[in-house]
Amino acid sequence: MKVLVVGGGGREHAIVDALSRSAKVDKIYCAPGNAGIAMQAECVALHETEVEKLRDFAQANDVALTVVGPEVALAAGIVDVFRAAGLRIFGPTKAAARIESSKEFAKELMMKYGIPTAGFRAFTTYEEARAYVAGRPFPAVLKYDGLAAGKGVVIAQTMEEADAALRDMLLDDKFGHGKVVVEDYLEGPEFSFMCFVEGRRVYPMVLAQDHKRAYDNDEGPNTGGMGAYSPLPFITAEDERFALERILKPTAEALCAEGCPFTGVLYGGLMKTRDGVKVIEFNARFGDPETEVVLPRLRSDIVDIFTAVADGRELDRPIEWYDFATVGVVLASKGYPGAYEKGAVIEGLETVDGAVYHMGTACRDGRIVTAGGRVAIVVCKAPTLREALAKCNAEVGKIHCDNLFHRTDIGRRAMVTE
Ligand code: AMP
Ligand code: GLY
C-alpha cells in the first residue's frame, strides 16, 4: 500500500523508518519531510497544516493510509477532513485532540472522571490569577491554556516570576488570547507512557523518558528534548499497571463518554510522585523524541496497528516488543534553544552504526546541512541502557559539524537501578 506521513521531524523519520520495515508498504510519502526522510520516502512540498491540500494529495495518489505526526495538524482538523472524504487516517479528531490542545479540557476531564493529576484552577483575568497565586505556596505552576510549542508552562519560584509570567500570558497575550491554569506543584521523576488507542481499546507501548534540559546533569534551559531512552528501570510493573488501568484506560473511556472517542496515540506525560503516579499532561500524538527510541523496539508490523486503529477494529494479535534498550542522543545547533545559525555542513552521518533520524536538516549541493534547532538524533540499541549509551556516545563522535552540541548523559541517572 501507499502511505503518507504528515510532519517533518525526528518523530516522523522514526515513523517512516518503522513503516519501511513493513512488507505491506511499497511507497511512502512524507509531507513536508526533511533531508533524512528523503532517503527513505518521497517528500511532498506541503505544510502539515495544509489539510485540504494534503487530502487532495492523498486522493490523487491512492494513499491507503495517512499517519499524522504533529499536534498542529490535529488541531487544524486533519483527521476530520480526511474522514469526511472517506480516507483512512491514523490520529484523533479535532474534538478528541483537545486533550492536548486545551489544558482546561484535559484538567476538567481528569477531575470529572477521577483520574489522578495535580489540583488546578483556571483563570481568564490577570487580577484574579495573581490574587490566587499570591495566597498559595511556591513554586507555582502556571500553564497557558493552548498550544504554545512547549513554552507555555512556567514553574515560578517567587511572586515576581509568577507575576511576570501572568502578565505575559494574560495581559500581553504572548501566546495568543487565552486562559491560564494554575496547578499544585508535584515532585518526582517524569516518564512518557504512549498507548495506541481506538475508542475503549488501549494498547500500551514500552515506556520512555525524555531529557528536556539543554546540558548534562539537567542543567540549562528547557528544550524540545535533548534525548530519550527506553526502558525505564525505575518504573515498576505495578506503576505501569496503575498507569494503564487507572489513567490511560479511564481516560480513553472518559473521551468516549464525552462523545469524542480517541483514535491514535494517547501520550500520558506522567510523574511518579510520593502519592503514586499522576498525570502532568496528555498529548494526542507520538512524543518527540520518545518515538525515536520506542519504535525501534517495536517487533510487530506497525501497519497492522495503524490500520486496525484507523478502521476501528481490535488488533488481531498482541503487540510484540524487543527486549533491548535504546538510547537516543540529540544533536542540536549551538545556541539552541535560543538563537542559532543554520547551514553548517554535517559530515559522517552515513558512518554511524545505529539509526540517525533527522530533525532539522536540509540538503544543499548534495551535502546535509543544519536547518533547525534540533538537527538529528542518533539512536543505538544494546542489551542494557549502559551499553546503549556508551555506543551512542561513540557513534555521535563520528559525526562532524562545527555548529552542533549534544548531551552525553542520556539515561545515566536510570542506570543505577538497571
Ligand atoms: P507540560 O507542558 O504540562 O508537560 O509541563 C512542562 C513541564 O513542566 C513538565 O514536563 C514538568 O516538568 C513541569 N510541570 C508541569 N506541571 C507540573 C506540576 N503540576 N508540578 C511540577 N512540575 C510540573
Ligand atoms: N517529548 C515531549 C513531547 O513530545 O511533547
Short mmCIF file of C-alpha atoms and ligand atoms in Angstrom, two decimals:
data_model
loop_
_atom_site.label_atom_id
_atom_site.label_comp_id
_atom_site.label_asym_id
_atom_site.label_seq_id
_atom_site.Cartn_x
_atom_site.Cartn_y
_atom_site.Cartn_z
CA MET A 1 0.00 0.00 0.00
CA LYS A 2 0.95 3.66 -0.30
CA VAL A 3 1.30 5.53 2.98
CA LEU A 4 1.53 9.27 3.69
CA VAL A 5 3.24 10.53 6.85
CA VAL A 6 2.44 14.10 7.85
CA GLY A 7 5.25 16.07 9.51
CA GLY A 8 8.95 16.61 9.06
CA GLY A 9 10.93 15.95 12.23
CA GLY A 10 12.71 13.13 14.03
CA ARG A 11 9.42 11.61 15.13
CA GLU A 12 8.20 11.39 11.55
CA HIS A 13 11.55 9.98 10.41
CA ALA A 14 11.18 7.21 13.02
CA ILE A 15 7.62 6.54 11.82
CA VAL A 16 8.81 6.39 8.20
CA ASP A 17 11.59 4.01 9.27
CA ALA A 18 9.11 1.73 11.08
CA LEU A 19 6.81 1.77 8.03
CA SER A 20 9.70 0.89 5.76
CA ARG A 21 10.22 -2.31 7.79
CA SER A 22 6.70 -3.48 6.83
CA ALA A 23 6.31 -5.82 3.87
CA LYS A 24 2.85 -4.30 3.33
CA VAL A 25 4.21 -0.88 2.36
CA ASP A 26 5.51 -0.26 -1.12
CA LYS A 27 5.54 3.53 -1.23
CA ILE A 28 5.96 6.15 1.49
CA TYR A 29 5.25 9.85 1.04
CA CYS A 30 6.10 12.39 3.71
CA ALA A 31 4.82 15.97 3.85
CA PRO A 32 6.91 18.04 4.21
CA GLY A 33 9.62 15.58 5.36
CA ASN A 34 13.28 16.58 5.63
CA ALA A 35 16.65 15.73 4.10
CA GLY A 36 16.97 12.46 6.04
CA ILE A 37 13.41 11.34 5.42
CA ALA A 38 14.04 11.96 1.71
CA MET A 39 16.40 8.95 1.74
CA GLN A 40 13.53 6.65 2.76
CA ALA A 41 10.41 8.34 1.40
CA GLU A 42 9.27 10.74 -1.29
CA CYS A 43 8.94 14.17 0.25
CA VAL A 44 5.92 16.26 -0.71
CA ALA A 45 6.14 20.05 -0.51
CA LEU A 46 3.04 20.59 1.60
CA HIS A 47 2.96 22.08 5.07
CA GLU A 48 1.48 19.96 7.84
CA THR A 49 -1.44 22.36 8.39
CA GLU A 50 -2.49 22.50 4.72
CA VAL A 51 -5.07 19.86 5.47
CA GLU A 52 -7.26 20.27 2.38
CA LYS A 53 -4.25 20.11 0.07
CA LEU A 54 -3.00 17.04 1.95
CA ARG A 55 -6.41 15.42 1.48
CA ASP A 56 -6.33 16.20 -2.24
CA PHE A 57 -2.83 14.76 -2.48
CA ALA A 58 -3.90 11.54 -0.71
CA GLN A 59 -6.88 11.17 -3.04
CA ALA A 60 -4.92 11.88 -6.19
CA ASN A 61 -2.16 9.43 -5.27
CA ASP A 62 -4.20 6.47 -3.98
CA VAL A 63 -2.82 6.78 -0.47
CA ALA A 64 -4.29 3.89 1.56
CA LEU A 65 -3.18 5.16 4.98
CA THR A 66 -2.15 8.56 6.36
CA VAL A 67 -0.30 8.84 9.68
CA VAL A 68 -0.22 12.20 11.47
CA GLY A 69 2.82 13.28 13.50
CA PRO A 70 2.41 16.84 14.82
CA GLU A 71 -0.28 18.34 17.03
CA VAL A 72 -0.74 21.39 14.81
CA ALA A 73 -2.15 19.18 12.06
CA LEU A 74 -4.56 17.54 14.52
CA ALA A 75 -5.65 20.90 15.91
CA ALA A 76 -6.21 22.03 12.30
CA GLY A 77 -8.72 19.16 11.95
CA ILE A 78 -6.79 16.97 9.53
CA VAL A 79 -8.46 13.78 10.76
CA ASP A 80 -11.96 15.23 10.41
CA VAL A 81 -11.21 16.45 6.89
CA PHE A 82 -9.72 13.12 5.75
CA ARG A 83 -12.56 11.09 7.27
CA ALA A 84 -15.18 13.30 5.65
CA ALA A 85 -13.56 12.39 2.33
CA GLY A 86 -13.62 8.67 3.19
CA LEU A 87 -9.84 8.47 3.58
CA ARG A 88 -8.16 6.24 6.16
CA ILE A 89 -6.12 8.25 8.65
CA PHE A 90 -4.35 7.44 11.92
CA GLY A 91 -4.84 10.19 14.52
CA PRO A 92 -7.54 11.71 16.73
CA THR A 93 -10.28 14.09 15.62
CA LYS A 94 -10.01 17.75 16.49
CA ALA A 95 -12.51 17.22 19.33
CA ALA A 96 -10.52 14.33 20.84
CA ALA A 97 -7.22 16.18 20.36
CA ARG A 98 -8.46 18.83 22.82
CA ILE A 99 -6.93 16.55 25.46
CA GLU A 100 -3.68 18.18 24.31
CA SER A 101 -4.76 21.47 22.74
CA SER A 102 -6.74 22.64 25.79
CA LYS A 103 -5.26 22.25 29.26
CA GLU A 104 -8.61 23.20 30.79
CA PHE A 105 -10.45 20.49 28.82
CA ALA A 106 -7.87 17.91 29.92
CA LYS A 107 -7.96 19.01 33.55
CA GLU A 108 -11.75 19.05 33.75
CA LEU A 109 -11.96 15.62 32.16
CA MET A 110 -9.49 14.25 34.72
CA MET A 111 -11.37 15.83 37.63
CA LYS A 112 -14.75 14.60 36.40
CA TYR A 113 -13.55 11.02 35.93
CA GLY A 114 -11.25 10.78 38.96
CA ILE A 115 -8.00 10.45 37.02
CA PRO A 116 -5.05 11.29 39.29
CA THR A 117 -3.48 14.67 38.49
CA ALA A 118 -2.42 17.88 40.24
CA GLY A 119 -5.23 20.06 41.64
CA PHE A 120 -5.89 23.16 39.50
CA ARG A 121 -7.93 26.28 38.81
CA ALA A 122 -8.39 28.13 35.52
CA PHE A 123 -8.37 31.93 35.20
CA THR A 124 -9.24 34.39 32.46
CA THR A 125 -8.10 37.62 34.13
CA TYR A 126 -4.70 38.68 35.33
CA GLU A 127 -6.08 40.17 38.58
CA GLU A 128 -7.85 37.00 39.71
CA ALA A 129 -4.96 34.75 38.76
CA ARG A 130 -2.48 37.00 40.57
CA ALA A 131 -4.59 37.11 43.74
CA TYR A 132 -4.98 33.32 43.74
CA VAL A 133 -1.25 32.67 43.24
CA ALA A 134 -0.32 35.22 45.94
CA GLY A 135 -2.32 33.24 48.51
CA ARG A 136 -0.67 29.90 47.79
CA PRO A 137 2.67 28.18 48.44
CA PHE A 138 5.54 28.38 45.93
CA PRO A 139 6.69 27.11 43.50
CA ALA A 140 3.60 27.99 41.49
CA VAL A 141 2.82 26.07 38.30
CA LEU A 142 1.32 28.32 35.61
CA LYS A 143 0.18 26.92 32.27
CA TYR A 144 -1.09 28.82 29.29
CA ASP A 145 -4.25 27.09 28.07
CA GLY A 146 -3.46 26.26 24.46
CA LEU A 147 -0.73 25.14 22.14
CA ALA A 148 2.40 27.11 22.99
CA ALA A 149 5.06 24.86 21.45
CA GLY A 150 6.13 23.59 24.87
CA LYS A 151 6.85 27.09 26.14
CA GLY A 152 3.55 27.77 27.88
CA VAL A 153 4.50 26.32 31.28
CA VAL A 154 6.24 28.36 33.96
CA ILE A 155 7.32 26.97 37.33
CA ALA A 156 7.63 30.22 39.30
CA GLN A 157 9.76 30.16 42.45
CA THR A 158 8.77 33.68 43.56
CA MET A 159 5.84 36.05 43.25
CA GLU A 160 7.92 38.28 40.95
CA GLU A 161 8.45 35.41 38.50
CA ALA A 162 4.79 34.41 38.72
CA ASP A 163 3.69 37.97 38.14
CA ALA A 164 5.89 38.34 35.06
CA ALA A 165 4.52 35.08 33.61
CA LEU A 166 0.89 36.01 34.30
CA ARG A 167 1.46 39.38 32.63
CA ASP A 168 2.91 37.65 29.56
CA MET A 169 0.06 35.16 29.36
CA LEU A 170 -2.97 37.24 30.37
CA LEU A 171 -2.15 40.91 29.80
CA ASP A 172 0.23 40.80 26.83
CA ASP A 173 -1.26 37.68 25.18
CA LYS A 174 2.23 36.41 24.40
CA PHE A 175 0.88 33.06 23.12
CA GLY A 176 -2.48 34.43 21.98
CA HIS A 177 -5.61 35.31 23.92
CA GLY A 178 -6.45 32.55 26.35
CA LYS A 179 -6.80 31.28 29.90
CA VAL A 180 -4.21 30.28 32.46
CA VAL A 181 -4.37 27.12 34.55
CA VAL A 182 -2.72 27.29 37.98
CA GLU A 183 -1.75 23.86 39.33
CA ASP A 184 -0.45 22.28 42.51
CA TYR A 185 3.28 21.61 42.32
CA LEU A 186 4.17 17.90 42.09
CA GLU A 187 7.57 16.25 42.54
CA GLY A 188 9.11 13.04 41.24
CA PRO A 189 10.61 11.50 38.11
CA GLU A 190 8.62 12.03 34.92
CA PHE A 191 8.05 9.45 32.22
CA SER A 192 6.18 9.08 28.97
CA PHE A 193 3.58 6.39 28.53
CA MET A 194 2.29 6.24 24.97
CA CYS A 195 -0.60 3.97 24.02
CA PHE A 196 -2.30 3.14 20.76
CA VAL A 197 -5.95 3.91 21.46
CA GLU A 198 -9.06 3.00 19.47
CA GLY A 199 -12.10 4.15 21.45
CA ARG A 200 -12.08 1.97 24.58
CA ARG A 201 -9.25 -0.25 23.39
CA VAL A 202 -5.87 0.72 24.80
CA TYR A 203 -2.61 -0.94 23.68
CA PRO A 204 0.42 0.22 25.65
CA MET A 205 3.85 0.90 24.18
CA VAL A 206 7.08 0.44 26.08
CA LEU A 207 7.97 3.35 28.37
CA ALA A 208 10.43 6.11 27.62
CA GLN A 209 11.79 9.23 29.25
CA ASP A 210 12.97 12.37 27.54
CA HIS A 211 15.53 14.89 28.76
CA LYS A 212 14.24 18.43 28.42
CA ARG A 213 17.21 20.42 29.75
CA ALA A 214 19.84 21.55 27.28
CA TYR A 215 23.00 20.40 29.10
CA ASP A 216 24.38 17.44 31.07
CA ASN A 217 23.16 16.89 34.65
CA ASP A 218 19.85 18.52 33.71
CA GLU A 219 21.35 21.98 33.64
CA GLY A 220 20.48 24.83 31.32
CA PRO A 221 17.23 25.93 29.71
CA ASN A 222 14.30 23.73 28.74
CA THR A 223 14.27 22.47 25.17
CA GLY A 224 12.03 20.38 22.94
CA GLY A 225 14.03 17.34 24.18
CA MET A 226 17.78 16.57 24.03
CA GLY A 227 17.49 12.81 24.12
CA ALA A 228 15.42 9.88 25.31
CA TYR A 229 15.78 6.26 26.34
CA SER A 230 13.77 3.10 26.89
CA PRO A 231 13.03 1.03 29.01
CA LEU A 232 12.78 2.73 32.41
CA PRO A 233 14.23 0.66 35.27
CA PHE A 234 12.78 2.97 37.97
CA ILE A 235 9.19 2.32 36.91
CA THR A 236 7.91 -0.92 38.42
CA ALA A 237 5.45 -3.32 36.81
CA GLU A 238 2.97 -2.14 39.45
CA ASP A 239 3.46 1.54 38.46
CA GLU A 240 2.91 0.56 34.84
CA ARG A 241 -0.21 -1.43 35.66
CA PHE A 242 -1.58 1.51 37.67
CA ALA A 243 -0.84 3.91 34.82
CA LEU A 244 -2.64 1.67 32.34
CA GLU A 245 -5.64 0.67 34.47
CA ARG A 246 -6.19 3.88 36.43
CA ILE A 247 -5.01 6.53 33.99
CA LEU A 248 -4.85 5.61 30.29
CA LYS A 249 -7.84 3.25 30.12
CA PRO A 250 -10.17 5.50 32.17
CA THR A 251 -9.13 8.48 30.03
CA ALA A 252 -9.99 6.58 26.84
CA GLU A 253 -13.34 5.63 28.44
CA ALA A 254 -13.93 9.23 29.50
CA LEU A 255 -13.35 10.54 25.98
CA CYS A 256 -15.89 8.00 24.68
CA ALA A 257 -18.38 9.08 27.36
CA GLU A 258 -17.87 12.72 26.35
CA GLY A 259 -18.76 11.90 22.76
CA CYS A 260 -15.27 12.28 21.32
CA PRO A 261 -13.71 8.80 21.21
CA PHE A 262 -9.96 8.87 20.75
CA THR A 263 -8.19 7.12 17.90
CA GLY A 264 -4.42 7.39 17.57
CA VAL A 265 -1.63 7.72 20.10
CA LEU A 266 -2.60 8.93 23.55
CA TYR A 267 0.53 10.09 25.32
CA GLY A 268 0.48 10.26 29.10
CA GLY A 269 3.13 12.61 30.47
CA LEU A 270 3.22 11.06 33.95
CA MET A 271 5.05 11.68 37.20
CA LYS A 272 5.86 9.09 39.84
CA THR A 273 5.14 11.11 43.00
CA ARG A 274 5.24 10.02 46.64
CA ASP A 275 1.46 9.64 46.41
CA GLY A 276 1.55 7.49 43.31
CA VAL A 277 1.60 8.05 39.56
CA LYS A 278 -0.14 11.24 38.38
CA VAL A 279 -0.77 12.98 35.08
CA ILE A 280 1.27 16.07 34.25
CA GLU A 281 -0.16 16.41 30.76
CA PHE A 282 -1.67 14.45 27.91
CA ASN A 283 -0.60 14.67 24.30
CA ALA A 284 -2.72 13.47 21.40
CA ARG A 285 0.18 12.15 19.31
CA PHE A 286 3.53 10.38 19.37
CA GLY A 287 6.07 12.12 21.61
CA ASP A 288 9.25 13.60 20.22
CA PRO A 289 11.98 12.39 20.89
CA GLU A 290 10.36 9.42 22.70
CA THR A 291 9.09 7.90 19.44
CA GLU A 292 12.64 7.72 18.13
CA VAL A 293 13.62 5.31 20.94
CA VAL A 294 10.28 3.46 21.26
CA LEU A 295 9.51 2.48 17.65
CA PRO A 296 12.91 0.78 17.12
CA ARG A 297 11.81 -1.59 19.91
CA LEU A 298 8.57 -2.49 18.10
CA ARG A 299 8.66 -6.03 16.78
CA SER A 300 5.12 -6.14 15.36
CA ASP A 301 4.23 -4.73 11.95
CA ILE A 302 3.27 -1.09 12.58
CA VAL A 303 0.93 -1.11 9.58
CA ASP A 304 -1.29 -3.71 11.29
CA ILE A 305 -1.60 -1.41 14.30
CA PHE A 306 -2.20 1.78 12.31
CA THR A 307 -4.83 0.21 10.06
CA ALA A 308 -6.71 -1.54 12.91
CA VAL A 309 -6.90 1.68 14.92
CA ALA A 310 -7.86 3.79 11.89
CA ASP A 311 -10.55 1.27 10.88
CA GLY A 312 -11.96 0.96 14.41
CA ARG A 313 -11.03 -2.71 14.74
CA GLU A 314 -9.47 -4.74 17.52
CA LEU A 315 -5.84 -5.78 16.92
CA ASP A 316 -5.54 -9.32 15.55
CA ARG A 317 -2.68 -10.16 17.90
CA PRO A 318 -0.88 -8.62 20.90
CA ILE A 319 1.83 -6.08 20.14
CA GLU A 320 5.33 -7.52 20.49
CA TRP A 321 8.43 -5.61 21.63
CA TYR A 322 12.14 -6.32 21.60
CA ASP A 323 13.88 -6.62 24.97
CA PHE A 324 16.89 -4.49 24.08
CA ALA A 325 17.42 -0.98 25.42
CA THR A 326 17.57 2.12 23.22
CA VAL A 327 19.24 5.46 23.85
CA GLY A 328 18.81 8.47 21.58
CA VAL A 329 21.14 11.48 21.70
CA VAL A 330 20.02 14.70 20.02
CA LEU A 331 22.48 16.86 18.10
CA ALA A 332 21.37 20.49 18.39
CA SER A 333 22.62 23.73 16.86
CA LYS A 334 24.88 25.73 19.17
CA GLY A 335 22.78 28.39 20.88
CA TYR A 336 19.58 26.31 20.86
CA PRO A 337 17.02 26.77 22.44
CA GLY A 338 17.98 30.42 21.91
CA ALA A 339 19.10 31.95 18.62
CA TYR A 340 21.26 29.75 16.37
CA GLU A 341 22.70 29.73 12.89
CA LYS A 342 21.68 27.39 10.10
CA GLY A 343 23.54 25.99 7.12
CA ALA A 344 26.52 24.26 8.78
CA VAL A 345 27.71 21.20 6.84
CA ILE A 346 27.35 17.86 8.68
CA GLU A 347 29.73 15.03 7.84
CA GLY A 348 29.97 11.39 8.83
CA LEU A 349 26.25 10.69 9.22
CA GLU A 350 26.49 7.66 6.93
CA THR A 351 29.26 6.12 9.07
CA VAL A 352 27.06 5.82 12.17
CA ASP A 353 26.26 2.27 13.29
CA GLY A 354 22.75 2.94 14.52
CA ALA A 355 19.73 4.92 13.39
CA VAL A 356 20.09 8.59 12.53
CA TYR A 357 16.74 10.33 12.45
CA HIS A 358 16.84 13.80 11.00
CA MET A 359 15.00 16.55 12.88
CA GLY A 360 16.07 19.79 11.22
CA THR A 361 18.30 19.26 8.21
CA ALA A 362 18.36 20.33 4.59
CA CYS A 363 20.25 19.19 1.53
CA ARG A 364 22.46 21.77 -0.19
CA ASP A 365 24.67 20.95 -3.18
CA GLY A 366 24.41 17.28 -2.29
CA ARG A 367 25.52 17.84 1.30
CA ILE A 368 23.48 17.65 4.50
CA VAL A 369 23.38 20.96 6.41
CA THR A 370 21.78 22.08 9.67
CA ALA A 371 18.36 23.69 9.25
CA GLY A 372 16.83 23.77 12.73
CA GLY A 373 17.42 23.96 16.47
CA ARG A 374 17.35 20.23 16.95
CA VAL A 375 19.15 18.78 13.95
CA ALA A 376 19.25 14.98 14.30
CA ILE A 377 19.02 12.18 16.84
CA VAL A 378 21.35 9.17 16.92
CA VAL A 379 19.65 6.06 18.33
CA CYS A 380 21.59 2.98 19.40
CA LYS A 381 20.42 -0.30 20.83
CA ALA A 382 22.15 -2.73 23.19
CA PRO A 383 21.22 -5.30 25.84
CA THR A 384 21.43 -2.66 28.60
CA LEU A 385 20.98 1.12 28.81
CA ARG A 386 24.59 1.48 29.92
CA GLU A 387 25.88 -0.22 26.78
CA ALA A 388 23.41 1.62 24.57
CA LEU A 389 24.57 4.99 25.93
CA ALA A 390 28.26 4.11 25.54
CA LYS A 391 27.58 3.03 21.97
CA CYS A 392 25.53 6.11 21.23
CA ASN A 393 28.21 8.47 22.55
CA ALA A 394 30.85 6.67 20.48
CA GLU A 395 28.71 6.84 17.33
CA VAL A 396 27.90 10.53 17.84
CA GLY A 397 31.66 11.09 17.86
CA LYS A 398 31.76 10.02 14.20
CA ILE A 399 29.60 12.98 13.19
CA HIS A 400 31.49 16.15 12.34
CA CYS A 401 29.99 19.61 12.26
CA ASP A 402 31.31 22.80 13.81
CA ASN A 403 27.94 24.09 14.97
CA LEU A 404 26.44 21.19 16.94
CA PHE A 405 26.33 20.22 20.62
CA HIS A 406 24.79 17.28 22.47
CA ARG A 407 24.35 15.76 25.92
CA THR A 408 26.47 12.79 26.97
CA ASP A 409 24.37 11.56 29.92
CA ILE A 410 21.06 10.43 28.40
CA GLY A 411 19.55 7.80 30.69
CA ARG A 412 22.54 7.80 33.05
CA ARG A 413 20.50 8.51 36.15
CA ALA A 414 18.29 5.49 35.45
CA MET A 415 21.27 3.16 35.08
CA VAL A 416 21.91 2.99 38.81
CA THR A 417 18.74 0.93 39.16
CA GLU A 418 19.24 -1.10 35.98
P1 AMP B 1 3.67 20.32 30.48
O1 AMP B 1 3.84 21.09 29.22
O2 AMP B 1 2.32 20.42 31.10
O3 AMP B 1 4.18 18.91 30.34
O4 AMP B 1 4.73 20.95 31.50
C1 AMP B 1 6.10 21.07 31.17
C2 AMP B 1 6.94 20.63 32.34
O5 AMP B 1 6.65 21.41 33.50
C3 AMP B 1 6.67 19.20 32.75
O6 AMP B 1 7.38 18.28 31.99
C4 AMP B 1 7.10 19.22 34.20
O7 AMP B 1 8.50 19.06 34.31
C5 AMP B 1 6.72 20.60 34.65
N1 AMP B 1 5.40 20.57 35.32
C6 AMP B 1 4.21 20.67 34.72
N2 AMP B 1 3.20 20.58 35.62
C7 AMP B 1 3.79 20.43 36.82
C8 AMP B 1 3.28 20.28 38.16
N3 AMP B 1 1.96 20.30 38.43
N4 AMP B 1 4.19 20.13 39.15
C9 AMP B 1 5.51 20.13 38.89
N5 AMP B 1 6.05 20.27 37.67
C10 AMP B 1 5.20 20.42 36.64
N1 GLY B 2 8.66 14.86 24.45
C1 GLY B 2 7.54 15.62 24.80
C2 GLY B 2 6.54 15.80 23.74
O1 GLY B 2 6.57 15.16 22.70
O2 GLY B 2 5.65 16.61 23.93
#
